Amino acid sequence: MSGHSKWATIKRKKALIDAKRGQAFTKLIRELSMAARAGGGNPDANPRLRVVMDKAREVNMPNDNIKRAIQRGTGEGADALVFEEATYEGYGPGGAAVIVEVLSDNKNRTSSVLKTIFTRHGGNMGEPGSVAWGFAAAGLIQFDKKRHDEDALMAAALEAGADDFRTSESTYDIVTTPAQFEAVRSAIVAKGLQPTSAELVKLPKNTVNLEGKNAEAMVRLMEALEEHDDVQHVWSNFDISEKLLESLVGSGEG
């Protein structure tokens, strides 16, 4: 499948999020607050908030932290929410398209830092709209191939109203529209099928295969972008084999 799917899978295997739990908490707290500000503090009525809460629980964020972040977003907390959402676009090594979503209290500063990161790792920032046309908003629900039967999972996905069912090297990937994401996820989970990941994503319409130096530089770029405190999500259309990704992720300096 896409580079995002493989990237997320490899990072989970290497447990990088646990190694940087403090940073993960910081990013998720911001995202919880923004989701609550945009759609309210009730996860049953706010699918975006529900997804972020699930991610927070996956990394064992205390419930009190989650509650405070939500209250901050809905205006109940003591601290004013000063972060703004922004999206930046660009190109990585080998011409791979990149979309970076941030939450920042100073977008000019963030833009300058991201431009430096792109340049340092063989890429360049683009104009708004330069690569966004090559991605589609979607829900992505992933299952470990070793733990699930393909036929049973596909039947459950179709019955739940999923748009597509795909296979990658180590996962089964169920794709939905953003509007149907929560309904499909809930219906599948109700059948006792537990995903390894479920989130709203930007899926590339086409992919760019990367090997050798370009693949290594692309991984370094992705890691450097994701390590920045303001960055919430990075989406790209690169395609690198899982074996090569396994060897590259976390193996070099950001």
Short mmCIF file of C-alpha atoms in Angstrom, two decimals, residues 71-170:
data_model
loop_
_atom_site.label_atom_id
_atom_site.label_comp_id
_atom_site.label_asym_id
_atom_site.label_seq_id
_atom_site.Cartn_x
_atom_site.Cartn_y
_atom_site.Cartn_z
CA GLN A 71 -11.45 21.06 28.76
CA ARG A 72 -8.77 23.40 27.50
CA GLY A 73 -10.15 23.05 23.99
CA THR A 74 -13.76 23.64 25.02
CA GLY A 75 -12.86 26.68 27.08
CA GLU A 76 -13.31 25.04 30.48
CA GLY A 77 -9.61 24.84 31.27
CA ALA A 78 -7.58 27.52 33.02
CA ASP A 79 -5.20 27.99 30.08
CA ALA A 80 -6.24 29.73 26.89
CA LEU A 81 -5.78 27.68 23.73
CA VAL A 82 -3.39 29.64 21.54
CA PHE A 83 -2.45 27.09 18.90
CA GLU A 84 -3.51 27.40 15.27
CA GLU A 85 -3.75 24.65 12.67
CA ALA A 86 -1.71 24.99 9.49
CA THR A 87 -0.77 22.75 6.56
CA TYR A 88 2.49 22.89 4.60
CA GLU A 89 3.31 21.08 1.37
CA GLY A 90 6.54 20.11 -0.29
CA TYR A 91 8.70 17.50 -1.97
CA GLY A 92 11.12 15.00 -0.54
CA PRO A 93 14.05 13.16 -2.14
CA GLY A 94 13.18 11.50 -5.43
CA GLY A 95 10.18 13.78 -5.93
CA ALA A 96 7.96 12.23 -3.23
CA ALA A 97 5.09 14.53 -2.24
CA VAL A 98 4.81 15.54 1.42
CA ILE A 99 2.02 17.16 3.44
CA VAL A 100 2.79 18.40 6.96
CA GLU A 101 0.00 19.26 9.40
CA VAL A 102 0.96 21.38 12.40
CA LEU A 103 -0.42 23.01 15.53
CA SER A 104 1.61 26.13 16.22
CA ASP A 105 1.55 29.25 18.37
CA ASN A 106 3.82 30.98 15.83
CA LYS A 107 3.23 29.90 12.24
CA ASN A 108 6.00 32.11 10.81
CA ARG A 109 8.56 30.45 13.06
CA THR A 110 7.23 26.98 12.30
CA SER A 111 7.27 27.62 8.54
CA SER A 112 10.89 28.76 8.69
CA VAL A 113 11.98 25.70 10.67
CA LEU A 114 10.14 23.30 8.37
CA LYS A 115 11.75 24.91 5.31
CA THR A 116 15.17 24.28 6.86
CA ILE A 117 14.29 20.64 7.62
CA PHE A 118 13.13 20.03 4.04
CA THR A 119 16.29 21.60 2.59
CA ARG A 120 18.64 19.78 4.96
CA HIS A 121 17.22 16.41 3.92
CA GLY A 122 17.18 16.87 0.16
CA GLY A 123 13.67 18.24 -0.25
CA ASN A 124 11.99 21.59 -0.68
CA MET A 125 8.86 23.39 0.48
CA GLY A 126 6.16 23.99 -2.12
CA GLU A 127 3.31 26.44 -2.57
CA PRO A 128 -0.13 25.75 -1.02
CA GLY A 129 -1.94 23.27 -3.25
CA SER A 130 1.23 22.05 -4.94
CA VAL A 131 0.81 18.43 -3.78
CA ALA A 132 -2.53 18.29 -1.93
CA TRP A 133 -4.35 17.38 -5.16
CA GLY A 134 -2.53 14.02 -5.10
CA PHE A 135 -4.07 12.91 -1.79
CA ALA A 136 -7.59 12.01 -0.66
CA ALA A 137 -8.99 12.27 2.86
CA ALA A 138 -10.00 8.84 4.16
CA GLY A 139 -10.41 6.61 7.17
CA LEU A 140 -7.80 3.85 7.47
CA ILE A 141 -8.32 0.83 9.72
CA GLN A 142 -5.39 -1.59 9.85
CA PHE A 143 -5.18 -5.21 11.00
CA ASP A 144 -2.17 -7.45 11.53
CA LYS A 145 -2.11 -10.15 8.85
CA LYS A 146 -0.79 -12.76 11.28
CA ARG A 147 -3.73 -12.33 13.65
CA HIS A 148 -6.70 -12.14 11.28
CA ASP A 149 -8.33 -14.20 8.56
CA GLU A 150 -8.54 -12.29 5.29
CA ASP A 151 -11.92 -13.64 4.17
CA ALA A 152 -13.60 -13.01 7.53
CA LEU A 153 -12.17 -9.51 7.76
CA MET A 154 -13.11 -8.64 4.20
CA ALA A 155 -16.68 -9.86 4.77
CA ALA A 156 -16.94 -7.76 7.94
CA ALA A 157 -15.57 -4.70 6.12
CA LEU A 158 -18.01 -5.01 3.23
CA GLU A 159 -20.96 -5.59 5.56
CA ALA A 160 -19.97 -2.49 7.55
CA GLY A 161 -19.94 -0.34 4.41
CA ALA A 162 -16.20 0.10 3.82
CA ASP A 163 -15.07 1.64 0.53
CA ASP A 164 -12.07 -0.61 -0.09
CA PHE A 165 -10.09 -3.55 1.28
CA ARG A 166 -6.36 -3.69 0.54
CA THR A 167 -3.41 -5.83 1.54
CA SER A 168 0.15 -4.75 2.21
CA GLU A 169 3.17 -6.81 3.19
CA SER A 170 2.10 -7.21 6.83
#
